[in-house]
PDB file of C-alpha atoms in Angstrom:
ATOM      1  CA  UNK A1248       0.000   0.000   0.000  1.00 56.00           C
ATOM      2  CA  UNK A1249       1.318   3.393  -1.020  1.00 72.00           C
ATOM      3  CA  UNK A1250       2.114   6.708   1.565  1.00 86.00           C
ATOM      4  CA  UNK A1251      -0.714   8.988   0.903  1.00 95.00           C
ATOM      5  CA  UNK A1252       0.793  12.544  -0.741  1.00 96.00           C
ATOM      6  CA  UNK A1253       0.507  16.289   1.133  1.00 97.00           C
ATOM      7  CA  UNK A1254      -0.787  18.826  -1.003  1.00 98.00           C
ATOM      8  CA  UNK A1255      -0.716  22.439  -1.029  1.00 98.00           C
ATOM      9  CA  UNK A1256      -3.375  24.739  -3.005  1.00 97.00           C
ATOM     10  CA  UNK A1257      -3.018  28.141  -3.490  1.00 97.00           C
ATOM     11  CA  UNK A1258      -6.014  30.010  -5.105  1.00 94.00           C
ATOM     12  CA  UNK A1259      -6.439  32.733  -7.200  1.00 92.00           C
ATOM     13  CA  UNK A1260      -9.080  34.834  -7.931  1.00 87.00           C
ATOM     14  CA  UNK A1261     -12.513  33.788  -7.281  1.00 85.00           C
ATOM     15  CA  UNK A1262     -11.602  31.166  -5.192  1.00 88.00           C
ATOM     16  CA  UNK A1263      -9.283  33.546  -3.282  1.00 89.00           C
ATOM     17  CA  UNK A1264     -12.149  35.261  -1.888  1.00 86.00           C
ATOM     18  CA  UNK A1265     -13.522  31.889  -0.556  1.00 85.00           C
ATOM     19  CA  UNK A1266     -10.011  31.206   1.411  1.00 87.00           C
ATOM     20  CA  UNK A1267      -7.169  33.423   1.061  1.00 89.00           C
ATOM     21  CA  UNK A1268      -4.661  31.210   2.430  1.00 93.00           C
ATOM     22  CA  UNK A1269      -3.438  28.009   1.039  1.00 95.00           C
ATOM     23  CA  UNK A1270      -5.435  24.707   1.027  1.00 96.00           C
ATOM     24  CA  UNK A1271      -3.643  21.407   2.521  1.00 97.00           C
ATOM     25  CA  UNK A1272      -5.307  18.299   1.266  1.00 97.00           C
ATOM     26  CA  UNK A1273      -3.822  14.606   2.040  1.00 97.00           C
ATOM     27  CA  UNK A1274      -4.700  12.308  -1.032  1.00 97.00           C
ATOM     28  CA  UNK A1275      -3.705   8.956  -2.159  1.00 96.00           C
ATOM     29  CA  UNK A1276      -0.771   8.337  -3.941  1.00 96.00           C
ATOM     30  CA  UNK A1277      -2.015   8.556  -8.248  1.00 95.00           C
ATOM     31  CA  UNK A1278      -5.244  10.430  -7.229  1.00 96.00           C
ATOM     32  CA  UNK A1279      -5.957  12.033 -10.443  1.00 97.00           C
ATOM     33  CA  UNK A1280      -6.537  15.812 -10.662  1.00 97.00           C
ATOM     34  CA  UNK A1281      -9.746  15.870 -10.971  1.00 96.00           C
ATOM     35  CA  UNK A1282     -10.915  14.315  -8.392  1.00 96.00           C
ATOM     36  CA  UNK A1283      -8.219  16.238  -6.460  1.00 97.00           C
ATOM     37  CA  UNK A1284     -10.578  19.079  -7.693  1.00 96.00           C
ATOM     38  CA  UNK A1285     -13.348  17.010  -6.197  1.00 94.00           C
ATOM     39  CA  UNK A1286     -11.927  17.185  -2.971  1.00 95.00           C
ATOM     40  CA  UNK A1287     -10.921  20.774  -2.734  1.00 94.00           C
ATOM     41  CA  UNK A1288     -14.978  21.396  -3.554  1.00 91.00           C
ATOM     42  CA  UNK A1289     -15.480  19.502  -1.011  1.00 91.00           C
ATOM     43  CA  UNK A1290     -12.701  21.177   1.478  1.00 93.00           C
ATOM     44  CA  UNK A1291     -14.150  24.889   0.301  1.00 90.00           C
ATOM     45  CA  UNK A1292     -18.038  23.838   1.249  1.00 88.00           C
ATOM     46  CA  UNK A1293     -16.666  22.791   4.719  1.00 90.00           C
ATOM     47  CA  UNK A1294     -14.583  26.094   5.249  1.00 87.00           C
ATOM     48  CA  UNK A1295     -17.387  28.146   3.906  1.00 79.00           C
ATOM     49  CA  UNK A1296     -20.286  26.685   6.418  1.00 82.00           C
ATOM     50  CA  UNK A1297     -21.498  24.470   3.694  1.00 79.00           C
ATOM     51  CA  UNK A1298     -21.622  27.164   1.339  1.00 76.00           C
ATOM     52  CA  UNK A1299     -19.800  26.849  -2.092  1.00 77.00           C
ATOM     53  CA  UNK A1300     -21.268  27.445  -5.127  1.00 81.00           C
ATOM     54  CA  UNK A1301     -18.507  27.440  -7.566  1.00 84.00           C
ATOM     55  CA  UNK A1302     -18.477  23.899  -8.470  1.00 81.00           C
ATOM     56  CA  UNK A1303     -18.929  24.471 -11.878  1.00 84.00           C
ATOM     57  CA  UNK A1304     -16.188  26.994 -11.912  1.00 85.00           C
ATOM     58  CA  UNK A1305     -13.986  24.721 -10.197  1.00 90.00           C
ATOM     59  CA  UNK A1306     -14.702  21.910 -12.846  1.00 91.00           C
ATOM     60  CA  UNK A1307     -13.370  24.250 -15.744  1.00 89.00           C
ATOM     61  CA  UNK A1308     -10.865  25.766 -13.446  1.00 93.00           C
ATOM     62  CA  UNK A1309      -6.580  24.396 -14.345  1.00 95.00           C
ATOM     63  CA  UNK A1310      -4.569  23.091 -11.379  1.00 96.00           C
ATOM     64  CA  UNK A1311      -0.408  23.846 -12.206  1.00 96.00           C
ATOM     65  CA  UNK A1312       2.676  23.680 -10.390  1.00 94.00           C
ATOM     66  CA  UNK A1313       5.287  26.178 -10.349  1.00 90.00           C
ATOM     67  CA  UNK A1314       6.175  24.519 -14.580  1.00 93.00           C
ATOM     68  CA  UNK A1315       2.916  22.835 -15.866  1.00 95.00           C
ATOM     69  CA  UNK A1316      -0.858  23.121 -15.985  1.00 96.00           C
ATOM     70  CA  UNK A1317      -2.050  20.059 -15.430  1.00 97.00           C
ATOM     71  CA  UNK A1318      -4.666  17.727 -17.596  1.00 97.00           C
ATOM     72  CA  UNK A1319      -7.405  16.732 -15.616  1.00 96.00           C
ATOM     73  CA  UNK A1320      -6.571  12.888 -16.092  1.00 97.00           C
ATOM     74  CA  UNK A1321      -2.993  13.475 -14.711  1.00 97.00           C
ATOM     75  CA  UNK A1322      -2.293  11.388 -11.713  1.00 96.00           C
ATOM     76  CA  UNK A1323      -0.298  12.822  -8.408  1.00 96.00           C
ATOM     77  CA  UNK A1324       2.164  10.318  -7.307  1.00 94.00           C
ATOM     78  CA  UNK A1325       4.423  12.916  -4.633  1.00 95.00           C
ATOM     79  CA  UNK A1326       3.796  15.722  -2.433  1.00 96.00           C
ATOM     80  CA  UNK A1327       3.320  18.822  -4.350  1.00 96.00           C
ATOM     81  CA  UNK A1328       2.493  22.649  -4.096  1.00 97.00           C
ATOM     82  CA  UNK A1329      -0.370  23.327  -6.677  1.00 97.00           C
ATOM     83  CA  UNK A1330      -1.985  26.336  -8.218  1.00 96.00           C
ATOM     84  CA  UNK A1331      -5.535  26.650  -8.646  1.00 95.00           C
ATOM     85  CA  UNK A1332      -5.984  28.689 -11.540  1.00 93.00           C
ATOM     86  CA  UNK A1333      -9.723  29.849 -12.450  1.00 91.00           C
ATOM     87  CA  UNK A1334     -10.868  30.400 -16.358  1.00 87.00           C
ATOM     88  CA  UNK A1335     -10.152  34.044 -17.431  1.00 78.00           C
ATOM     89  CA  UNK A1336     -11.727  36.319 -19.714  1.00 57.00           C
ATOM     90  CA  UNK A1337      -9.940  38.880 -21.688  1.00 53.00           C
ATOM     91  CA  UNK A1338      -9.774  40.821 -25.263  1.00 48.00           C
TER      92      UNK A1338
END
C-alpha cells in the first residue's frame, strides 16, 4: 500500500475570496486531478459553512505547479504545491 501525498493549493481569484490562504489536502498516492478538484470542492463547502457554489467553476478551473498546468486525467504520485488557476476572460 502506497504513503498517501501532502498537497498544497493556493487560489487565485474567485476562489481567493472563498479562502485566502493556502489549502492542505492529504490524497492517495495517483489520485488524479480531478478528483483532487473534487476534494478541494469539497474542502471549500466545509470552510465556507457548507456554502460553495462554484463547483462548476472549479470543474473548468486548471490546477499547475510552479512549470505545468495540469490535464485533468494526470495522476499525483508525490507531495506537491499546486496552483488553482480559475478560467479568465480577456480581449
Amino acid at each position: 500500500m502506497s504513503q498517501p501525498i501532502q498537497l498544497q493549493i493556493r487560489l487565485f481569484g474567485v476562489f481567493r475570496k472563498l479562502h485566502p490562504s493556502p489549502i492542505a489536502l492529504t490524497v492517495a498516492t495517483g489520485t488524479t486531478v480531478s478528483a483532487i478538484k473534487t476534494a478541494l470542492g469539497l474542502e471549500l463547502r466545509k470552510l465556507n459553512g457548507g456554502i460553495f457554489k462554484e463547483q462548476d467553476l472549479l470543474a473548468q478551473s486548471a490546477l499547475a505547479t510552479d512549470h505545468v498546468v495540469l490535464e485533468d486525467g494526470a495522476c499525483l504520485t508525490e507531495n506537491a504545491q499546486l496552483a488553482l488557476l480559475p478560467p479568465v476572460c480577456g480581449g
